[in-house]
Tab-separated table of C-alpha atoms in Angstrom:
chain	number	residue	atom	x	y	z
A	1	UNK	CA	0.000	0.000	0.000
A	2	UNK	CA	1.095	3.484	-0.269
A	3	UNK	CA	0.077	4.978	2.925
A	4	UNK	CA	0.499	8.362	4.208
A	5	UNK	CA	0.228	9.436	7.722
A	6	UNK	CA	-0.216	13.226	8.988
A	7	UNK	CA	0.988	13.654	12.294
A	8	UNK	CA	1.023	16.472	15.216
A	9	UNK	CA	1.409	13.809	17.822
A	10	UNK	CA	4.511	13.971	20.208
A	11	UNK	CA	6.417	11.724	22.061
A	12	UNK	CA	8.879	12.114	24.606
A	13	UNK	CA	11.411	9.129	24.873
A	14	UNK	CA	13.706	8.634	26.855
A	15	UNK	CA	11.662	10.900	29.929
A	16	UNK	CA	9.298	10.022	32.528
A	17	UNK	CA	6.602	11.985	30.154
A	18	UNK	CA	3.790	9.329	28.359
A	19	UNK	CA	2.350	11.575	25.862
A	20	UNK	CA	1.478	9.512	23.052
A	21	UNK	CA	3.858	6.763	23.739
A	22	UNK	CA	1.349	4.611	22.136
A	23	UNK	CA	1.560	5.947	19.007
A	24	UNK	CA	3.912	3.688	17.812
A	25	UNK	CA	3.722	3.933	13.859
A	26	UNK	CA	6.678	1.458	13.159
A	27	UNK	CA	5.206	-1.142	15.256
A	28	UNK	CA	1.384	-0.775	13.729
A	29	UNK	CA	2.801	-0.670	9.420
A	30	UNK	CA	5.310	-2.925	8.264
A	31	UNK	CA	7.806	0.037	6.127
A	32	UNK	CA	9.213	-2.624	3.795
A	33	UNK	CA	6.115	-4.051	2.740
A	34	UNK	CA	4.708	-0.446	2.690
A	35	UNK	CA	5.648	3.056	0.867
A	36	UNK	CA	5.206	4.867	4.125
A	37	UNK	CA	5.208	8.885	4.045
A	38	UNK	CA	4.869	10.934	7.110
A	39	UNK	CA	3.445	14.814	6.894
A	40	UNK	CA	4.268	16.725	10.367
A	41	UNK	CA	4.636	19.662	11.983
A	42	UNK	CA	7.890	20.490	14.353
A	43	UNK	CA	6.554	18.850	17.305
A	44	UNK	CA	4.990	15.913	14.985
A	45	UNK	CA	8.183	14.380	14.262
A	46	UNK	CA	9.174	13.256	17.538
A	47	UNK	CA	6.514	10.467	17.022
A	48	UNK	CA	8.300	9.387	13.616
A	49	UNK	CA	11.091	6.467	14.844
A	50	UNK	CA	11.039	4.652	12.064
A	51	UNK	CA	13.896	4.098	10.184
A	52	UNK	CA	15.138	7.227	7.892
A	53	UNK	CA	15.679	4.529	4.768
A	54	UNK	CA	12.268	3.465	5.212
A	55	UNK	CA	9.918	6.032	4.865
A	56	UNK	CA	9.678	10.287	3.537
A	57	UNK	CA	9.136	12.620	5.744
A	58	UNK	CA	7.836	16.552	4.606
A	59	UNK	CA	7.776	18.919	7.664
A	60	UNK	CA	5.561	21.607	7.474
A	61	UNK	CA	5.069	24.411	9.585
A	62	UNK	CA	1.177	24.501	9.659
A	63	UNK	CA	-0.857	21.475	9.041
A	64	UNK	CA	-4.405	23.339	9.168
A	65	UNK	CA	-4.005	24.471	5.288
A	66	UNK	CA	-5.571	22.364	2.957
A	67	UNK	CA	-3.798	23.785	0.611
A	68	UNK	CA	-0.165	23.239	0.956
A	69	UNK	CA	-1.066	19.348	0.813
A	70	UNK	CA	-2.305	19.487	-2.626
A	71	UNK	CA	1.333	19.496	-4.190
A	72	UNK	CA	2.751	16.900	-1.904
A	73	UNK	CA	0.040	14.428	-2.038
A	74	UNK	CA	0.816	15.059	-5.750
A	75	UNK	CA	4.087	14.172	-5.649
A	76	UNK	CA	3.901	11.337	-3.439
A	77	UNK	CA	0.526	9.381	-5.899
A	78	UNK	CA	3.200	10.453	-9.318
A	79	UNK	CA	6.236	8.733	-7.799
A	80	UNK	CA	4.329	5.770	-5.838
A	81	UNK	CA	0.630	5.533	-7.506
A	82	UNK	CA	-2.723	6.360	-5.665
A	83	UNK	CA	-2.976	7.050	-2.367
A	84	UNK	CA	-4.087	3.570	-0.618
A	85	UNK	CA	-4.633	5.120	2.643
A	86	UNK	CA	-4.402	8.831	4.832
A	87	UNK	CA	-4.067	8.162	8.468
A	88	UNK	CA	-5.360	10.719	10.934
A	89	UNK	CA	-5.228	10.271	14.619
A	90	UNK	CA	-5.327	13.617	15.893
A	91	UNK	CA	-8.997	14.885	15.868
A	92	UNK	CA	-8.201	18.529	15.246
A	93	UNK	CA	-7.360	17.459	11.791
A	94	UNK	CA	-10.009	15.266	11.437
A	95	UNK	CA	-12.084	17.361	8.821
A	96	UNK	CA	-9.022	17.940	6.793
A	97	UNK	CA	-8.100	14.496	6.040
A	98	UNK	CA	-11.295	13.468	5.069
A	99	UNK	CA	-11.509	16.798	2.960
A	100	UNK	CA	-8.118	15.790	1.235
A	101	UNK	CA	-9.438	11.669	0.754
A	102	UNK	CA	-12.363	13.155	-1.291
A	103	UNK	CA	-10.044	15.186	-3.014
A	104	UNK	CA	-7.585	12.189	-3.914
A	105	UNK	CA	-10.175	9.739	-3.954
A	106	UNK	CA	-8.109	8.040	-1.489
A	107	UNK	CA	-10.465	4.888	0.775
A	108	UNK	CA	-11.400	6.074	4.113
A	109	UNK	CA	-13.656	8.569	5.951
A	110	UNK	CA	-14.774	11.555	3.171
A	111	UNK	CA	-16.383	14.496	4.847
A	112	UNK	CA	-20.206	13.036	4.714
A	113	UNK	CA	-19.037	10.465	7.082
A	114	UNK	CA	-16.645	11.997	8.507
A	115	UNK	CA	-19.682	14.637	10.245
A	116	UNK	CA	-21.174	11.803	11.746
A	117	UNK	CA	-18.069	11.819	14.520
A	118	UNK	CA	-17.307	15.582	14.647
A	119	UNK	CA	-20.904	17.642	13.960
A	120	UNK	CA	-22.988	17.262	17.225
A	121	UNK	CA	-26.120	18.620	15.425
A	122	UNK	CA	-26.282	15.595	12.993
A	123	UNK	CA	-25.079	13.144	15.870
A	124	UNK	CA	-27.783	14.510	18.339
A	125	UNK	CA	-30.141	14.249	15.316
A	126	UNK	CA	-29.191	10.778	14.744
A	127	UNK	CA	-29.351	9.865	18.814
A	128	UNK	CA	-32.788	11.383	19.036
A	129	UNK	CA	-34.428	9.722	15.606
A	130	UNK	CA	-33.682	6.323	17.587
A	131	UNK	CA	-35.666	7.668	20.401
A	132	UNK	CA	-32.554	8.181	22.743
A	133	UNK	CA	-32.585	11.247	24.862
A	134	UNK	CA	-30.286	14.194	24.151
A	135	UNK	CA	-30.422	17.550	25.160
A	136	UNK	CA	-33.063	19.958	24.045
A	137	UNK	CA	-31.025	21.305	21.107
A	138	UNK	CA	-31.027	24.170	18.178
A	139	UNK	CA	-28.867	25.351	15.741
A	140	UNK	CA	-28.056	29.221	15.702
A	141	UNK	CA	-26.402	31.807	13.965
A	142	UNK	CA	-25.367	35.404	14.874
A	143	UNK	CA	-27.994	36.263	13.371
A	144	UNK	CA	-30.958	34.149	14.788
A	145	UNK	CA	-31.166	36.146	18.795
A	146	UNK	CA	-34.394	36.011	18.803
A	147	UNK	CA	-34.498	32.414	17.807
A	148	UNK	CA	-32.128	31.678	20.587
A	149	UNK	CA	-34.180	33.479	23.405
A	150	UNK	CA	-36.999	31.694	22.703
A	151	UNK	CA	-35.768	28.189	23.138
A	152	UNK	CA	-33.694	29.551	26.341
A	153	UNK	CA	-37.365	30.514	26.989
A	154	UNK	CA	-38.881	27.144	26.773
A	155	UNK	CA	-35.550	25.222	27.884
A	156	UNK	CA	-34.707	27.609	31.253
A	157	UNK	CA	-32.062	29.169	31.891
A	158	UNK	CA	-29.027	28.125	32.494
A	159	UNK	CA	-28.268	27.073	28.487
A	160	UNK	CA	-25.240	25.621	26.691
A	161	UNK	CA	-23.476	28.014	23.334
A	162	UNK	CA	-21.029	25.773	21.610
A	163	UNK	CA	-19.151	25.424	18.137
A	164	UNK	CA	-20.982	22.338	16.469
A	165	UNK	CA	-17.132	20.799	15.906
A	166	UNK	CA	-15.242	21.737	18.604
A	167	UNK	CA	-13.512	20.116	21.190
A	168	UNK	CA	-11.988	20.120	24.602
A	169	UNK	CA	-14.516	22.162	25.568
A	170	UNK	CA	-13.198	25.084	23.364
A	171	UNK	CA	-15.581	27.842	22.725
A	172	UNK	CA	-17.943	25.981	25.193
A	173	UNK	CA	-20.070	28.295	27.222
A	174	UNK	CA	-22.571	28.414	30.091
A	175	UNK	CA	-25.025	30.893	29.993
A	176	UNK	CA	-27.193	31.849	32.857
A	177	UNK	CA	-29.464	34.925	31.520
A	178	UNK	CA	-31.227	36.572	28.657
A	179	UNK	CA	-28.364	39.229	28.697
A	180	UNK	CA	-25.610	36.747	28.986
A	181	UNK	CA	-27.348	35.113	25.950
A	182	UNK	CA	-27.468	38.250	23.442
A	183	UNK	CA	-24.133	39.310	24.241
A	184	UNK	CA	-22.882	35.375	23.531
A	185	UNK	CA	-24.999	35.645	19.804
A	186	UNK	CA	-23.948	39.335	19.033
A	187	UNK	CA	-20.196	37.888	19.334
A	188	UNK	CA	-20.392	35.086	17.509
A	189	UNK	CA	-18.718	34.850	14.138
A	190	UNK	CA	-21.167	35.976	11.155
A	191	UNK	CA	-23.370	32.921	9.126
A	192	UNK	CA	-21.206	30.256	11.465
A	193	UNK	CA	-23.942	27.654	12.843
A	194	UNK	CA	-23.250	26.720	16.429
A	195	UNK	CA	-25.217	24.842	18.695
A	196	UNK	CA	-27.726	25.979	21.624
A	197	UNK	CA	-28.543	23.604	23.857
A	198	UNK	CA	-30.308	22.329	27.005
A	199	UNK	CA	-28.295	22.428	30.640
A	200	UNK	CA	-28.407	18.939	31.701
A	201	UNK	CA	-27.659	18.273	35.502
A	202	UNK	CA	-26.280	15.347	36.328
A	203	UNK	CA	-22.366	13.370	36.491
A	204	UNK	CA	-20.699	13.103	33.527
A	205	UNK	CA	-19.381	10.152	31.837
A	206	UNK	CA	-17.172	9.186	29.101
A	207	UNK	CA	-17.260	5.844	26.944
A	208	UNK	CA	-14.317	5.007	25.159
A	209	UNK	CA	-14.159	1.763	22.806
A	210	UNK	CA	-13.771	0.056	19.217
A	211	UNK	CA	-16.336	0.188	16.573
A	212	UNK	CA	-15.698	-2.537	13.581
A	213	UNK	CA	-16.122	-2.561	10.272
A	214	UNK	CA	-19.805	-3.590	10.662
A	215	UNK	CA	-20.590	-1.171	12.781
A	216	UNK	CA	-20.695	-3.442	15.974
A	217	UNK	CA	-19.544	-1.785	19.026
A	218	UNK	CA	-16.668	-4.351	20.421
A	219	UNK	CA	-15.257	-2.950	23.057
A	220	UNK	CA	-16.260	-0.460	25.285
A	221	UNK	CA	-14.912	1.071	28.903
A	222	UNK	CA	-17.394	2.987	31.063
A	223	UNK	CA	-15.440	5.516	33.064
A	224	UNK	CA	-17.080	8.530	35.461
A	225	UNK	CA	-15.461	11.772	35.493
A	226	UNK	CA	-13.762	13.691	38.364
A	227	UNK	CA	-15.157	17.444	37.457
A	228	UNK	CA	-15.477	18.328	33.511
A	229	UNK	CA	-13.162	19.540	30.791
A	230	UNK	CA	-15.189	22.724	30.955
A	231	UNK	CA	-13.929	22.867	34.557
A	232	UNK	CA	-10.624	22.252	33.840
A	233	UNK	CA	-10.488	25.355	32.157
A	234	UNK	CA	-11.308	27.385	34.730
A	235	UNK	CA	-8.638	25.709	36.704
A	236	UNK	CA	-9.596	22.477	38.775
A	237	UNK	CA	-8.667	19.055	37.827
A	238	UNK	CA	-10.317	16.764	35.918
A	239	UNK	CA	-9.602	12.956	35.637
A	240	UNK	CA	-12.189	9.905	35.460
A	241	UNK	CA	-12.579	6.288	37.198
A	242	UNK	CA	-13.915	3.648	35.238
A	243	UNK	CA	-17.060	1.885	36.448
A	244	UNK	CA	-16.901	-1.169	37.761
A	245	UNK	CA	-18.021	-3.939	35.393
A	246	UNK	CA	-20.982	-6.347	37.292
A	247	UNK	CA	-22.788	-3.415	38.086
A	248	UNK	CA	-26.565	-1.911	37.601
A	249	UNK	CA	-24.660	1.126	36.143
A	250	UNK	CA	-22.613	-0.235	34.340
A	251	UNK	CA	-24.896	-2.644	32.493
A	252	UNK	CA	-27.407	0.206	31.612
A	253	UNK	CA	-24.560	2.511	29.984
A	254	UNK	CA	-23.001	-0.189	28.120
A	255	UNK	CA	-26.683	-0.847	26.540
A	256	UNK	CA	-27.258	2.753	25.832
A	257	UNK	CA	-23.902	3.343	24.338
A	258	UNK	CA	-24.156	0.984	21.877
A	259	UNK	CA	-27.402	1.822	21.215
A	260	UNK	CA	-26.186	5.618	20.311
A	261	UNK	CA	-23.058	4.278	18.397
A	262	UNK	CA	-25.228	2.019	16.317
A	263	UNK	CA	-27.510	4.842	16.031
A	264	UNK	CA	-25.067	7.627	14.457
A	265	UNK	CA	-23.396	4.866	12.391
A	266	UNK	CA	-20.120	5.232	13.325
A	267	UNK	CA	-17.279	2.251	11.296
A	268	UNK	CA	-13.940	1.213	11.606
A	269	UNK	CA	-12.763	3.505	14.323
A	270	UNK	CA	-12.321	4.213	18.261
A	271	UNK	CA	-15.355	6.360	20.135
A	272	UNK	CA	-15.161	8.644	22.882
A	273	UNK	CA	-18.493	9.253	23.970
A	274	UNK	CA	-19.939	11.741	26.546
A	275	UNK	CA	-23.202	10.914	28.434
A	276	UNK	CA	-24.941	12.655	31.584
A	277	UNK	CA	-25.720	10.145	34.033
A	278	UNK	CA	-29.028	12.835	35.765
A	279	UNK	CA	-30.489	12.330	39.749
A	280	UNK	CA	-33.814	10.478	38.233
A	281	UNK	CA	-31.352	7.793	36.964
A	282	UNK	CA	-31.755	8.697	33.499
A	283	UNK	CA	-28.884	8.828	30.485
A	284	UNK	CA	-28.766	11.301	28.106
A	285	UNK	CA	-25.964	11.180	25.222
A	286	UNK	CA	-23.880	14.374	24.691
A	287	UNK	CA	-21.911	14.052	22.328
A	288	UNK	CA	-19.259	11.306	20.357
A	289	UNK	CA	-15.743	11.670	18.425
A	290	UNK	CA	-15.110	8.914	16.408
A	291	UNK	CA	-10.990	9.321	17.483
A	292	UNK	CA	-9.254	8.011	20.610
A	293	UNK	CA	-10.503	10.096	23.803
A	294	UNK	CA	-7.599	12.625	25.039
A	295	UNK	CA	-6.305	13.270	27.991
A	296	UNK	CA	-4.515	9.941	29.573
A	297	UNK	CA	-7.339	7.685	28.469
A	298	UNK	CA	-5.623	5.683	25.955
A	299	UNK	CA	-3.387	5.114	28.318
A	300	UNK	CA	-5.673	3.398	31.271
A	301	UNK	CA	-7.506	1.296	28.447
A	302	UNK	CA	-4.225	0.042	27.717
A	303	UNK	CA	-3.428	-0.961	31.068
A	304	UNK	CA	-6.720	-2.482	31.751
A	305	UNK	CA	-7.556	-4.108	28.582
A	306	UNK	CA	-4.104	-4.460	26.899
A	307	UNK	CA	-5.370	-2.610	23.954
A	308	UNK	CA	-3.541	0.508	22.016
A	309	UNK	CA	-6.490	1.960	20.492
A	310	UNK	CA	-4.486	3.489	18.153
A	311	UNK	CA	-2.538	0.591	16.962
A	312	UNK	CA	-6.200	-1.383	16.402
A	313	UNK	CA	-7.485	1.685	14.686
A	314	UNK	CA	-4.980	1.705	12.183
A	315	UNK	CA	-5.067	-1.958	11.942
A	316	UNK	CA	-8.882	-1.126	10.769
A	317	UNK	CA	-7.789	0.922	8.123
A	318	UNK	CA	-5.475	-0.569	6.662
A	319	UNK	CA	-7.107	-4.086	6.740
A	320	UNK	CA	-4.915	-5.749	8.819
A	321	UNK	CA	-5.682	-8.385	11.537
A	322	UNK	CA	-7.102	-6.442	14.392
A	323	UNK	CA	-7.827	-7.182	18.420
A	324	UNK	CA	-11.242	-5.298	19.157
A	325	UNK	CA	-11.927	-6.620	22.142
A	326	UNK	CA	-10.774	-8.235	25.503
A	327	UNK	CA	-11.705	-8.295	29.112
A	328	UNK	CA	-10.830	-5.591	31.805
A	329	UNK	CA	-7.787	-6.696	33.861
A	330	UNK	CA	-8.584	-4.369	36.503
A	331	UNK	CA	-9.615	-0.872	36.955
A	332	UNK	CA	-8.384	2.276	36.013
A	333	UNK	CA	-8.044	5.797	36.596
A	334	UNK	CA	-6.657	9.246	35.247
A	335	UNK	CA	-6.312	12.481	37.093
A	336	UNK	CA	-4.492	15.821	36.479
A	337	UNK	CA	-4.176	19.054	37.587
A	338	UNK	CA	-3.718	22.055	35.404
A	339	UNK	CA	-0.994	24.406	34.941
A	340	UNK	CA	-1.045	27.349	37.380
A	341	UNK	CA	-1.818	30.640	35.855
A	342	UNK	CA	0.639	33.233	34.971
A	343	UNK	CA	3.029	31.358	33.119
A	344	UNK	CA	6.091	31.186	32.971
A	345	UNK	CA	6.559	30.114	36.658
A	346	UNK	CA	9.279	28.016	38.140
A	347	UNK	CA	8.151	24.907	40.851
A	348	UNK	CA	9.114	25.952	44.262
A	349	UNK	CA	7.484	22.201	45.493
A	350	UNK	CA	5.139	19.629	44.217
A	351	UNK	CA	3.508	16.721	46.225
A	352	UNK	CA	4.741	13.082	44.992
A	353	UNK	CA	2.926	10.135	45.855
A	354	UNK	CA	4.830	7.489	44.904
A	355	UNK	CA	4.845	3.912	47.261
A	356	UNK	CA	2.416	6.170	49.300
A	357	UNK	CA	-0.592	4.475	47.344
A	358	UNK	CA	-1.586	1.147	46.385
A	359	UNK	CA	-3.402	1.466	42.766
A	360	UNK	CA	-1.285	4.696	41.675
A	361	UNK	CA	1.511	3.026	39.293
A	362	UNK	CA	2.434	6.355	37.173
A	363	UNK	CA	2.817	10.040	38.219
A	364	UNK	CA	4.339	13.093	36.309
A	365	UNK	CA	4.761	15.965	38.167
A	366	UNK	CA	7.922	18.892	37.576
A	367	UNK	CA	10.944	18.693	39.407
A	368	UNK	CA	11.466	21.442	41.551
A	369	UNK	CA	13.534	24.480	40.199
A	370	UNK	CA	11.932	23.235	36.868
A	371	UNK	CA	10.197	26.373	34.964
A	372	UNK	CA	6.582	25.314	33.694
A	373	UNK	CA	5.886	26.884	30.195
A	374	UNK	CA	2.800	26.532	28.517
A	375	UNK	CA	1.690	23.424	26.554
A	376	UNK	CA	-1.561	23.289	24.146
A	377	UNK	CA	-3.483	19.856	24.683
A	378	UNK	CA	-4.233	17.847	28.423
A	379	UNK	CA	-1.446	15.332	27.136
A	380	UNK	CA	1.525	17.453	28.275
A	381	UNK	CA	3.060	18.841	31.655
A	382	UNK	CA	0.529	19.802	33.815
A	383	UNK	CA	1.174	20.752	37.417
A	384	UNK	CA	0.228	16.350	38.240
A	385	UNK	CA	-0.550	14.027	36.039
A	386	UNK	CA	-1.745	10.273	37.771
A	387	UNK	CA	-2.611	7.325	36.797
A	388	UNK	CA	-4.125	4.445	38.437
A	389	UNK	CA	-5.056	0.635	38.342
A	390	UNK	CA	-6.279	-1.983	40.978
A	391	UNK	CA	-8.606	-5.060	40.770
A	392	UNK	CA	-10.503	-3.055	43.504
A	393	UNK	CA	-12.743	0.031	42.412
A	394	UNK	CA	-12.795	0.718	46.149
A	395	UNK	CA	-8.720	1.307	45.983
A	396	UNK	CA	-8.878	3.071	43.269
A	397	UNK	CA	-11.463	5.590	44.175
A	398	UNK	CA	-9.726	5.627	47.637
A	399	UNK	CA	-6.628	6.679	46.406
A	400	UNK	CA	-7.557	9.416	43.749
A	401	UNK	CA	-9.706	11.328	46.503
A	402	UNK	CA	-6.357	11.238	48.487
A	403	UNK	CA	-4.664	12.769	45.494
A	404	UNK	CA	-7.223	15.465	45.205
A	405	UNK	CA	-6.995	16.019	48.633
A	406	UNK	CA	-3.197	15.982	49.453
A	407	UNK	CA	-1.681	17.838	46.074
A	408	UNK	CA	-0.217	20.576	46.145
A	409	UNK	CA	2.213	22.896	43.845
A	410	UNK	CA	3.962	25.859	44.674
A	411	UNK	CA	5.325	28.484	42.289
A	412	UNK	CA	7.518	31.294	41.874
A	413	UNK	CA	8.341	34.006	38.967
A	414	UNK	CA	11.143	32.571	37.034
């Protein structure tokens, strides 16, 4: 196959960091049986180990332009023949690659499908056709104010303004009164459709797995979060537990999870689904990314399950033999806590917790006299990052409460 990869994904070898160390292109595509070429940005190309015989590498400074693809896809389908494959893991690039398959007419995800994991009005549309419950929802422009105040009208305040493809929680707002509302719509950008929706109440879960080829939902990992992305950004940590298999809860979210996958007809990919688990014991999907979740969650599926959801998601796409499933070898967790703000600062101290707890078998935090810059993405150095795994769920939640008790940084101008 001729198979070209576009990467913004960095690793770190060699340090106690784990960002992406799962990302292991060499190990998923055999570059002798292959034409392998690798597009990446500066900080992409830590992630490229394979041999320099074996594959081309084209380093661009930007990969959000369309544009400057065109010639180098060119190049690389007149010296090696079509395009057999474009491998994406990184969602922020998500709607480019499939924009740049259609182009090429390279196999894959084109944009039509490709909405189905990033546009949350035609997911929620999907979710709610099969008579799942979503969030009251609406699509608005700039444009539409008085649209919006009426459905804040018949929703109640607080409401939910959000891009209809964004992520992380970027752009993500909670709104809590007609003038918070008109303010929101006069600043958004002109004839851009975002989403208004319904403030749902309730703990927030996310649902990470393997879709097949079929469409049959394979594996999937319940976890609960510790606060919300959206709270991250305003500075506390966020992290998640996964729910203990055997359970009433855990039983009724695997069924409706699969029921909203099949639903939105998501192939051939990993999921990271978002669900609100509400006080009346009701479930009410979110939202879905047909990518690997962020944050450290690759990594505690790994450690549970012995599966790199990358590696099986590129073993989907290119054809190859794939594991999609196996049983939970114990339970996980992930928690981190943000960088201070006012960056640069340099780490006066920083609580370690190492042989203090029983389940926690990874931390990352600075050393002290270490300056913390800042980092885009949760997969970088925060002020902690933790991870956990125990064949108890009691341990495990045990020991991340102490964490988010006992931690502590301290900081200093550099």
């Amino acid at each position: 196959m001729n198979v070209v990869i576009i990467n913004n994904l960095a690793r770190f070898p060699g340090t106690a960091r784990w960002d992406f160390d799962l990302v292991r292109y060499e190990d998923f595509i055999d570059h002798r049986a292959h034409r392998v070429s690798y597009i990446a940005n500066r900080r992409g190309l830590s992630a490229i180990t394979a041999r320099v015989d074996s594959c081309r590498v084209y380093e661009f400074d930007r990969l959000d332009d369309a544009a400057a693809y065109r010639p180098v896809l060119a190049e690389i389908a007149r010296e090696h023949g079509p395009i057999d494959r474009l491998i994406v893991f990184s969602e922020s690039l998500q709607d480019l690659g499939a924009q740049l398959r259609e182009e090429f007419g390279i196999p894959g995800k084109w944009p039509e499908e490709n909405r189905l994991g990033r546009d949350k009005l035609v997911m929620k549309q999907k979710v709610t056709a099969a008579g799942l419950r979503t969030p009251r929802y609406t699509a608005v422009t700039a444009l539409m104010i008085d649209h919006a105040i009426a459905f804040a009208a018949g929703t109640g305040y607080p409401v939910i303004l959000k891009p209809i493809n964004g992520q992380s929680s970027q752009g993500v707002r909670k709104i809590d009164s007609e003038a918070q509302l008109r303010m929101a719509m006069a600043a958004l950008p002109a004839e851009e459709h975002w989403d208004l929706e319904e403030y749902i109440a309730g703990i927030l879960l996310h649902v990470d797995g393997l879709v097949d080829t079929a469409g049959k939902v394979t594996l999937l990992v319940p976890s609960r979060y510790v606060n919300t992305c959206l709270d991250f950004t305003f500075g506390a940590p966020l992290g998640a537990i996964m729910l203990e298999p055997g359970t009433a809860l855990h039983a009724t979210v695997t069924r409706f999870s699969k029921q909203c996958i099949e639903a939105i007809g998501l192939k051939a990919c990993p999921f990271h689904l978002e669900l609100f688990h509400t006080a009346d014991d009701d479930l009410v999907f979110l939202e879905v990314g047909a990518r690997v979740g962020g944050a450290d969650v690759p990594s505690v599926i790994h450690q549970a399950t012995g599966i790199n959801l990358f590696g099986e998601w590129l073993n989907m796409s290119l054809g190859q033999p794939a594991t999609l499933s196996a049983p939970p070898r114990s339970i996980g967790a992930w928690l981190m806590f943000p960088r201070p703000a006012g960056l640069p600062l340099r780490v006066q101290s920083v609580t370690r917790f190492h042989g203090r707890l029983r389940s926690l078998y990874r931390q990352l935090v600075p050393e002290e006299g270490e300056v913390i810059e800042h980092e885009d993405g949760y997969c970088s150095m925060q002020s902690g990052r933790f991870l956990f795994a125990a064949s108890s769920a009691d341990q495990v939640v045990k020991d991340v409460e102490h964490v988010l008790s006992e931690f502590s940084i301290t900081t200093i101008e550099p």
